[in-house]
Each structure stands twice: as structure tokens, then as C-alpha cells.
Tab-separated table of C-alpha atoms in Angstrom:
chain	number	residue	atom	x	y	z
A	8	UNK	CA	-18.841	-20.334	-4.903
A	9	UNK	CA	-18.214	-17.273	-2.742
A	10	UNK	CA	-17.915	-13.905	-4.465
A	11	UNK	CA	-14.280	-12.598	-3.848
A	12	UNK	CA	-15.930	-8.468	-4.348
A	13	UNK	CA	-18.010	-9.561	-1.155
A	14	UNK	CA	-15.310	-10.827	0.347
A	15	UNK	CA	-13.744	-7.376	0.777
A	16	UNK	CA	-16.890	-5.838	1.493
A	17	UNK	CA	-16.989	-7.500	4.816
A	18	UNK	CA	-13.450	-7.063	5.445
A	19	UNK	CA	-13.784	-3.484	5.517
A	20	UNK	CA	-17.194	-3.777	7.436
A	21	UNK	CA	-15.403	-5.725	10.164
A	22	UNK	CA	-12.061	-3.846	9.779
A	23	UNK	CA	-14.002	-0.267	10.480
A	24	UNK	CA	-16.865	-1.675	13.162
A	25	UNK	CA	-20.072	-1.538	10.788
A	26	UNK	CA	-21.072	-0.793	7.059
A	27	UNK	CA	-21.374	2.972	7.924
A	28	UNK	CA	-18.216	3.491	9.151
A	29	UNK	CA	-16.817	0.736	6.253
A	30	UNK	CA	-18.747	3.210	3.712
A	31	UNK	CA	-17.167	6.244	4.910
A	32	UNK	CA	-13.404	4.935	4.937
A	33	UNK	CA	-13.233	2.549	2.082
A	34	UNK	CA	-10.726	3.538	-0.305
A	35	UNK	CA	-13.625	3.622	-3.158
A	36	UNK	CA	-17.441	4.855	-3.683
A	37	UNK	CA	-19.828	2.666	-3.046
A	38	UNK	CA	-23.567	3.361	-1.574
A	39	UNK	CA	-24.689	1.743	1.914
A	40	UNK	CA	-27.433	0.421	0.575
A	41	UNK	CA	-25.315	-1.567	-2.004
A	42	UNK	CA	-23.169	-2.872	0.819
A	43	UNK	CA	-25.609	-4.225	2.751
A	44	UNK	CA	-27.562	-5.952	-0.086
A	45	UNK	CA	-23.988	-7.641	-0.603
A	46	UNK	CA	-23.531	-8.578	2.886
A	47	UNK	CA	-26.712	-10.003	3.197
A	48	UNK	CA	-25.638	-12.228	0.045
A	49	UNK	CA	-22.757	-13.102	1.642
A	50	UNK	CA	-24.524	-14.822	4.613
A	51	UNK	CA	-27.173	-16.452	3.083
A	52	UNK	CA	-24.588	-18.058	0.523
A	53	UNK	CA	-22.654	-19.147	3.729
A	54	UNK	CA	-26.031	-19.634	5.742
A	55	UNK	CA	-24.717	-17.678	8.831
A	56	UNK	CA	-24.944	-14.492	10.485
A	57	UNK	CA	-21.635	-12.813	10.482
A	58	UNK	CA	-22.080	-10.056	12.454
A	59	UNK	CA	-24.262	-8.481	14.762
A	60	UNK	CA	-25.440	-4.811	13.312
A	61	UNK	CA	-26.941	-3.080	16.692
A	62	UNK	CA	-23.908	-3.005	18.427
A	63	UNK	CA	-21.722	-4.118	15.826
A	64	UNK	CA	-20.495	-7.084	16.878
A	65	UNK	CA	-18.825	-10.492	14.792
A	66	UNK	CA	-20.519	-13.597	15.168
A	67	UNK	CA	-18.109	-16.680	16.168
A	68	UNK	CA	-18.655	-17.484	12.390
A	69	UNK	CA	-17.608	-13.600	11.256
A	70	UNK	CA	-14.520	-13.946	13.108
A	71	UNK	CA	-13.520	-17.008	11.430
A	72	UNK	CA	-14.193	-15.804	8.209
A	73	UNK	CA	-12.245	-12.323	9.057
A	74	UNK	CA	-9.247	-14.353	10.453
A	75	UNK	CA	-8.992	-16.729	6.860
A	76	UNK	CA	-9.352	-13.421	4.384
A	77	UNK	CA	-7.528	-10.523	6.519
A	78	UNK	CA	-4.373	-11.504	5.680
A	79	UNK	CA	-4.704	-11.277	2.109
A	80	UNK	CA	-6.940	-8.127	2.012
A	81	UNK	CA	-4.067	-6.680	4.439
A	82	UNK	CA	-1.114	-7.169	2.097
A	83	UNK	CA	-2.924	-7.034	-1.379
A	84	UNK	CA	-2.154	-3.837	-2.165
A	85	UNK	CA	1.246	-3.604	-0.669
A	86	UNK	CA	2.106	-6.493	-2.878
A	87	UNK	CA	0.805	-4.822	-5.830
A	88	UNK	CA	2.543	-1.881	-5.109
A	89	UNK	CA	6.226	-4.030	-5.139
A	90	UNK	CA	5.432	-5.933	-8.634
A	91	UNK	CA	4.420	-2.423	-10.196
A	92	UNK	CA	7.893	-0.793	-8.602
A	93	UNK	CA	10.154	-3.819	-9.707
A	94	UNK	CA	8.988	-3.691	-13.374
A	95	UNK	CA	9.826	-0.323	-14.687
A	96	UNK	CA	8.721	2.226	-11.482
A	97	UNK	CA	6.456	4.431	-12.852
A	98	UNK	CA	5.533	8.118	-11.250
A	99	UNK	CA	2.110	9.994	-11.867
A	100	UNK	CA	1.785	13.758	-11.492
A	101	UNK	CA	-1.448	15.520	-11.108
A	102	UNK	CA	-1.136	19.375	-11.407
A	103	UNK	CA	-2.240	22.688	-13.061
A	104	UNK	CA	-0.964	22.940	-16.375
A	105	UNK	CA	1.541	26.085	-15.396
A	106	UNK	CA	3.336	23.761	-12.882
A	107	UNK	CA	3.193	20.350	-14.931
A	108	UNK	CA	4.990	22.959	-17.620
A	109	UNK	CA	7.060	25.505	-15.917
A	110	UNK	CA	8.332	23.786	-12.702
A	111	UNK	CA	7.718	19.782	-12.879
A	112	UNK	CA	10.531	19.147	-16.018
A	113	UNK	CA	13.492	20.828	-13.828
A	114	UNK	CA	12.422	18.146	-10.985
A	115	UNK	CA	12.484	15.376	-13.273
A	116	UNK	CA	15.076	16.031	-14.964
A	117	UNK	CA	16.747	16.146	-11.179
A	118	UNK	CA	15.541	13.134	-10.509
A	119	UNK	CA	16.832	10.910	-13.190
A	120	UNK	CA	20.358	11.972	-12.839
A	121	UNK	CA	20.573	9.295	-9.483
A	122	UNK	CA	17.270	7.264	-10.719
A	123	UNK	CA	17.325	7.065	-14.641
A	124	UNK	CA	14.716	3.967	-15.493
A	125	UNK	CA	11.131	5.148	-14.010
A	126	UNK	CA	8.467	6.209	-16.374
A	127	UNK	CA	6.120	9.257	-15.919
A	128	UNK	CA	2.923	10.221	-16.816
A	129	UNK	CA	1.384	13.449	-16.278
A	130	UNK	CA	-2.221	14.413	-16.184
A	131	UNK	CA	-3.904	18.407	-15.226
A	132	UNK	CA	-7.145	18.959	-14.040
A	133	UNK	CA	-9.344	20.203	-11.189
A	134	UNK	CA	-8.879	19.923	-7.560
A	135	UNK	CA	-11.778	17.225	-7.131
A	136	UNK	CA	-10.681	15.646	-10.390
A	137	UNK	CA	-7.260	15.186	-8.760
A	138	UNK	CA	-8.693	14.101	-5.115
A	139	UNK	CA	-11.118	11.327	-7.180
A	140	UNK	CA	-7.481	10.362	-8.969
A	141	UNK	CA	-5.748	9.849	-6.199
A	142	UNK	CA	-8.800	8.048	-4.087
A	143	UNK	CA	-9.309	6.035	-7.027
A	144	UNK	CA	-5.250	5.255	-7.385
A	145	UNK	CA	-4.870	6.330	-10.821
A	146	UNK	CA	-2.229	9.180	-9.724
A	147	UNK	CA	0.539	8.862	-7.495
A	148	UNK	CA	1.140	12.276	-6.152
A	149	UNK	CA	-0.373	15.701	-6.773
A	150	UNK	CA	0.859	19.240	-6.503
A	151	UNK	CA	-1.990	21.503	-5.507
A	152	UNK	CA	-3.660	24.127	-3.207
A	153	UNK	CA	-4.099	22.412	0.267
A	154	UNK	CA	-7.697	22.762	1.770
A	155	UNK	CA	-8.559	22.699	5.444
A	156	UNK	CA	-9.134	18.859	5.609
A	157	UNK	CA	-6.861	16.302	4.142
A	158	UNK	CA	-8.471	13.820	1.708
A	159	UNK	CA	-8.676	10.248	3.373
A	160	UNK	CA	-6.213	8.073	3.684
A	161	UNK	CA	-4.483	11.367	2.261
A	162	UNK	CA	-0.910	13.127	3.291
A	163	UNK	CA	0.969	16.390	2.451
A	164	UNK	CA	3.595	18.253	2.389
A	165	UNK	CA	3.219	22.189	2.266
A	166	UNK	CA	4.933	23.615	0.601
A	167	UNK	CA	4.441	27.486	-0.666
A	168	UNK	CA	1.990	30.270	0.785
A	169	UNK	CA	0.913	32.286	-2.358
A	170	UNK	CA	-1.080	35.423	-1.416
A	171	UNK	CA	-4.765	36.251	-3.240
A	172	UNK	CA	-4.630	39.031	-5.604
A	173	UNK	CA	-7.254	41.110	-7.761
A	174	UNK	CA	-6.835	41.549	-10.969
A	175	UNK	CA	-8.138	45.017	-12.721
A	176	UNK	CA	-7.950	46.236	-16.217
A	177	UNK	CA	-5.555	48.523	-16.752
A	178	UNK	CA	-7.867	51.029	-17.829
A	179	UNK	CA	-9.875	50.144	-14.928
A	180	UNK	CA	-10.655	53.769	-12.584
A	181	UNK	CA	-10.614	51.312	-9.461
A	182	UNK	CA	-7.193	51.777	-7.704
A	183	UNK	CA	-7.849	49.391	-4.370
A	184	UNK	CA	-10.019	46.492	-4.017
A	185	UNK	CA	-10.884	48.547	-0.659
A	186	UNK	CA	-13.127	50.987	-3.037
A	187	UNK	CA	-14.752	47.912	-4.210
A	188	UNK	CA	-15.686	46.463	-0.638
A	189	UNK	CA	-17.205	49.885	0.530
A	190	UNK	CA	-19.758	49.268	-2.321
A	191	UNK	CA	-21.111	46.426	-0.429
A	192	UNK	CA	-22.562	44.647	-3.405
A	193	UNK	CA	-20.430	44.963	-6.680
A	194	UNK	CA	-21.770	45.252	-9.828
A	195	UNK	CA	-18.978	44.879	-11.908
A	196	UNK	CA	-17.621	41.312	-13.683
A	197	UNK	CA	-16.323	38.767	-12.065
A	198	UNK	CA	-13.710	35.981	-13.609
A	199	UNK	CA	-12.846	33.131	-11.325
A	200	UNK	CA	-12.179	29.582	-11.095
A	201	UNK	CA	-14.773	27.244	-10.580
A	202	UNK	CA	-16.379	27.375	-7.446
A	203	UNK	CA	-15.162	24.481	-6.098
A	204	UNK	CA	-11.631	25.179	-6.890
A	205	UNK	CA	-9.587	26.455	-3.619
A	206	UNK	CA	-8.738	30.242	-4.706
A	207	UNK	CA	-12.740	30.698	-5.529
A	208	UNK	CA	-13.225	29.387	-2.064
A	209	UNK	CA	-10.916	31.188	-0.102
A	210	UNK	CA	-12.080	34.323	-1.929
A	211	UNK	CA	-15.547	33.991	-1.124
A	212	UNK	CA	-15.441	32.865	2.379
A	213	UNK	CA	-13.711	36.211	2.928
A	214	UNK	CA	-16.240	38.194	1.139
A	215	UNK	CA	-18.804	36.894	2.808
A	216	UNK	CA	-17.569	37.866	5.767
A	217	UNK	CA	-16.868	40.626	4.999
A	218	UNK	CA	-21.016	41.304	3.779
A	219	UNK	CA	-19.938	41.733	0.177
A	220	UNK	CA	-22.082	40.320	-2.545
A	221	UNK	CA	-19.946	39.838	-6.078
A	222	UNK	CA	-21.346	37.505	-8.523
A	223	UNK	CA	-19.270	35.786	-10.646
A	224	UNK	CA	-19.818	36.218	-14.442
A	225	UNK	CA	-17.279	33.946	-15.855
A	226	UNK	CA	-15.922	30.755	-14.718
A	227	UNK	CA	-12.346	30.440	-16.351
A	228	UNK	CA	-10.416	26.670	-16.791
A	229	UNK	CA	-6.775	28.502	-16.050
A	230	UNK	CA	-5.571	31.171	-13.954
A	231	UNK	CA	-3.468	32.078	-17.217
A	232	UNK	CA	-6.885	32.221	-18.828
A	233	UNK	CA	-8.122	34.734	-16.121
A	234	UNK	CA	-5.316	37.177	-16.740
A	235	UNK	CA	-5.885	37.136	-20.889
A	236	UNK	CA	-9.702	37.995	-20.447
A	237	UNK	CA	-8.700	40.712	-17.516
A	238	UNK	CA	-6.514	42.039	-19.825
A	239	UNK	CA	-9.349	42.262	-22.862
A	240	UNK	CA	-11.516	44.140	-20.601
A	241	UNK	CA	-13.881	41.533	-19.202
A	242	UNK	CA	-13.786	42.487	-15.834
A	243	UNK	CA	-11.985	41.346	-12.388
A	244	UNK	CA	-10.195	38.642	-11.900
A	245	UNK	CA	-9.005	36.565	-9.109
A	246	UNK	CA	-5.891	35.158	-9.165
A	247	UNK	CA	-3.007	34.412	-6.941
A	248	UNK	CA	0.783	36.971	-7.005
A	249	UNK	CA	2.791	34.525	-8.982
A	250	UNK	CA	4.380	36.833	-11.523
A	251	UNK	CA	4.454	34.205	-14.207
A	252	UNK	CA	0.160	34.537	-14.166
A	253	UNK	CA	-0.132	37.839	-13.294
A	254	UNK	CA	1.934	39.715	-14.993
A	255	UNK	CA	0.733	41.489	-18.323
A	256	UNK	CA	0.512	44.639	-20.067
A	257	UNK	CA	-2.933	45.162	-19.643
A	258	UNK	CA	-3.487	44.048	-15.972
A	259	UNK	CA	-3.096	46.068	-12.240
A	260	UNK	CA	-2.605	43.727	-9.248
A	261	UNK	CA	-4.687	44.705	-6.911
A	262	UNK	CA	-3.765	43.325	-3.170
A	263	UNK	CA	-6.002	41.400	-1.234
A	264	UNK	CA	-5.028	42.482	2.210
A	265	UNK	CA	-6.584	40.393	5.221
A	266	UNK	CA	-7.682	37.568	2.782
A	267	UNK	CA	-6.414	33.900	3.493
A	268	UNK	CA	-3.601	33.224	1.574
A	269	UNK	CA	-3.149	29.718	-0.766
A	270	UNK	CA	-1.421	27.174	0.653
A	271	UNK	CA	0.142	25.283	-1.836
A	272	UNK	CA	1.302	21.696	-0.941
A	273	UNK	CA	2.119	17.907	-2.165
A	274	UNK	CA	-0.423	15.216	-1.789
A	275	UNK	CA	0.178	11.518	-1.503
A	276	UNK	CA	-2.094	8.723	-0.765
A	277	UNK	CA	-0.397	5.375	1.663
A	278	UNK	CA	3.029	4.963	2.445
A	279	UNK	CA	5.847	6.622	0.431
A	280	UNK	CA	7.582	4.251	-1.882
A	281	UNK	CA	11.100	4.871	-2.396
A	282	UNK	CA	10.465	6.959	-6.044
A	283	UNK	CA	7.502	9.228	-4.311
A	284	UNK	CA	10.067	10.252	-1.453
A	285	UNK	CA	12.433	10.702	-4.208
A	286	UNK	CA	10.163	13.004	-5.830
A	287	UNK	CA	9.502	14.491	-2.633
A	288	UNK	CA	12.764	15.632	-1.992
A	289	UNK	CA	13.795	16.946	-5.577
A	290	UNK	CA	10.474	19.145	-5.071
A	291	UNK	CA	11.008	20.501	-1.821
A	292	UNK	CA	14.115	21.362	-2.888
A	293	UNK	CA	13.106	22.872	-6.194
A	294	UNK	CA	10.386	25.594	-4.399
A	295	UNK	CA	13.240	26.124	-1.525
A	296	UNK	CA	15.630	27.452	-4.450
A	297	UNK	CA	12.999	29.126	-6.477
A	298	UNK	CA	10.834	31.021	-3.611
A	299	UNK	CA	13.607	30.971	-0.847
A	300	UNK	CA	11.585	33.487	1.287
A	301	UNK	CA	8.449	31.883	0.998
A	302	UNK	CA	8.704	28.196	0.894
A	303	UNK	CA	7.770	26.257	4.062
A	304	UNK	CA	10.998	24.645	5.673
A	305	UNK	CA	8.807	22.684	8.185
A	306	UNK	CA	6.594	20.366	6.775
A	307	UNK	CA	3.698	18.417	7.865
A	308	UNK	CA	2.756	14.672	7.247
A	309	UNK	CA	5.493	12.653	7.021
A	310	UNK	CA	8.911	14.110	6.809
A	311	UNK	CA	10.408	13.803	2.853
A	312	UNK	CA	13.866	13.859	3.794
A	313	UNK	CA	14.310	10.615	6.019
């Protein structure tokens, strides 16, 4: 009896030109090693070679096989995709906790004025958490800092350009974050974001260029989070001049003059079903209204609005 999961392994072997390039593009994890061990099953269940590996190349047997399975591997998930939107459309957001609170319920409540019967589920996290969500499907759309390459099989829509700030105590003597990058190597506190988190990496690729050595002290779960413990006395923090993060009592915002700025931006995995463009529109919309002179009228990926 042939095993359906190997199946799909060769599909996407023959469908990319090889396991490497099948490994690379296939719209889950899996190790090369594990794919070829599979493969190899495969033939010797069918007892033929189905492909050639040095060039790649399918056998007359591989392109038999290809030509009886593509067709359902094609459509499979287009197909599931229409059941799940006929039986009660359901949208998944991935964002910080600020925007899944403060922004996200004026959009949805938008949205179900013309589009009353879809059900939502929200989830926050980390900017790797949300690109493993959306690789693995598990979210539909995120709202999130953009990075310099798209995720695969990945599109977005920018949206808002948020400049980097510094955050000092207010009893801090420091008045500029240029008397901080004279020092060359700075020795006091640091609060950030993980490292892997977009504002911690735009922030250091600019130091470094710079030649300034800060090491980070505390790793904070919240840019909210950053401002409280700024404002307590623990030190710097980097952040990003949104008013409703940055502004307290007991914090200066420092500028962060020549330093990349954070794009902010929608992320999508496939084609756009008719509730994601939806969505898509009502959010555009939203940050057009709310940040009129910074929101980004001319969008990349696939246009929202048609």
C-alpha cells in the first residue's frame, strides 16, 4: 500500500527540481536527510527509479506517477481553503498585544457591519513565533514589523514607518543619544526586545556601524514593558515614537537620528480569500485615518483594494 505522506514528498521533489530545492520551499520543516530516506521508500515499494538525482531528472516511471498525484496535491489546499470559508469563515490575527488591543477591535468591529458571520481568533507573540504560525497555517494574517526578506510563500502590505527612539530616565544627566555614541562603548543598561525581534535588530545593525559596543542587560517581552522599567530607573530603553508606548512621567525620548526606521506592515501567506482582502482594506484604512501623515498609500504585494 503506498504511503500517501510520501506521496507529497515526491511531489514537491519533482515540483521544485530535486530534494534540496523541495526542502527549501516546502511549505513545512522537514530535514533532507528525512526526505530522501522517504523517497528511497517510495521506489523500492514501487520497485522503480523515479528520478534521476545528478541532474535531476524524472524517470518515464516518475513522470507517470507525477502526472496521476499532481492534480490532487495542486488543488488540496485550495479545496480546503473553500470548505473552511463556506462553514462559518473564520479570521486569525497574529500581533503585539498593544495592536491586538488598541487598534484590531475598531477594524473588526468595521468589518462586521457588511460581513457579520466570520469568527476570529487572536493570538500575540514574537516575530518568529508569528512567521512559524503562518508557515505552519495556524494564522491567517499578521500585523508586524516587516524585515528585509519576505517569509516564503509570504506577502505584505506596508503599512506605517515608525521611527527608533531611546528611552532615558527622567532623572537621567544624558540629554542626546549623540553623548552616548561619542563614548564608543557604553556602560550603562540596556532594555530591549529580544534579539531576534526587528527593533533589536535594526538598532544594532546601526550601532555596529557606527563602532559602538552596548550590551544589553535586560531582554523585555513588551515594548510597554520597556517603558515601565525605563521609568523605575533600570536603564535605556529602545523603543519605537508611538506615543501610546512612550509616553510616561518618568521617561525622555531620546531621537535616534540616522537609524533605520520600523517598517510596519501586513503579512499573508497564498492567495487572498475574500475575508483576508476584507480585512485588508478595513486596516489600510484604519492606519490611513489614524497616522494620515505617515501611513504608506502605495503598497507592495498584491494590491488590497481590487
Amino acid at each position: 500500500m503506498l504511503n500517501i505522506h510520501h506521496l507529497e514528498l515526491f511531489y514537491y521533489v519533482a515540483k521544485f527540481g530535486g530534494i534540496s530545492a523541495a526542502v527549501r520551499n516546502m511549505p513545512y520543516g522537514i530535514q533532507q536527510p528525512a526526505v530522501s530516506g522517504q523517497i528511497l521508500q517510495l521506489e523500492e515499494n514501487l520497485g522503480v527509479t523515479l528520478f534521476e538525482r545528478q541532474p535531476f531528472r524524472l524517470t518515464r516511471e516518475g513522470e507517470e506517477l507525477l502526472a496521476f498525484i499532481k492534480p490532487f496535491f495542486d488543488e488540496v489546499e485550495n479545496v480546503g481553503e473553500r470548505l473552511r470559508q463556506n462553514f462559518a469563515p473564520q479570521l486569525r490575527i497574529g500581533a503585539a498585544e498593544p495592536v491586538l488591543r488598541e487598534h484590531v477591535p475598531t477594524v473588526i468591529a468595521r468589518m462586521k457591519e457588511s460581513h457579520p458571520g466570520f469568527r476570529l481568533a487572536l493570538r500575540s507573540g514574537f516575530q518568529a513565533e508569528f512567521e512559524l504560525w503562518l508557515e505552519k497555517r495556524e494564522i491567517d494574517l499578521v500585523v508586524a514589523p516587516l524585515r528585509r526578506t519576505t517569509p516564503p510563500h509570504c506577502r505584505t502590505l506596508p503599512l506605517l514607518t515608525l521611527p527608533l527612539v531611546l528611552l532615558a530616565p527622567r532623572g537621567s544627566k544624558i540629554k542626546s543619544a549623540t553623548e552616548l555614541w561619542a563614548r564608543g562603548r557604553i556602560a550603562e543598561p540596556l532594555i530591549q526586545l529580544p534579539p531576534t525581534e526587528p527593533v533589536a535588530e535594526l538598532f544594532h545593525r546601526e550601532l555596529k556601524r557606527r563602532k559602538v559596543t552596548w550590551a544589553v542587560t535586560t531582554e523585555a517581552s513588551s515594548l510597554e514593558l520597556i517603558t515601565e522599567y525605563v521609568a523605575n530607573g533600570a536603564g535605556f530603553g529602545v523603543s519605537v515614537n508611538l506615543p501610546a508606548l512612550v509616553k510616561h512621567r518618568g521617561v525622555r525620548v531620546l531621537p535616534l537620528d540616522g537609524f533605520a526606521p520600523l517598517e510596519l506592515g501586513a503579512i499573508w501567506r497564498g492567495e487572498l480569500t475574500p475575508l483576508l482582502r476584507l480585512a485588508l482594506q478595513h486596516i489600510r484604512n484604519y492606519v490611513r485615518e489614524t497616522w494620515p501623515n505617515d501611513a504608506i498609500t502605495t503598497p507592495a504585494g498584491e494590491p488590497a483594494g481590487k
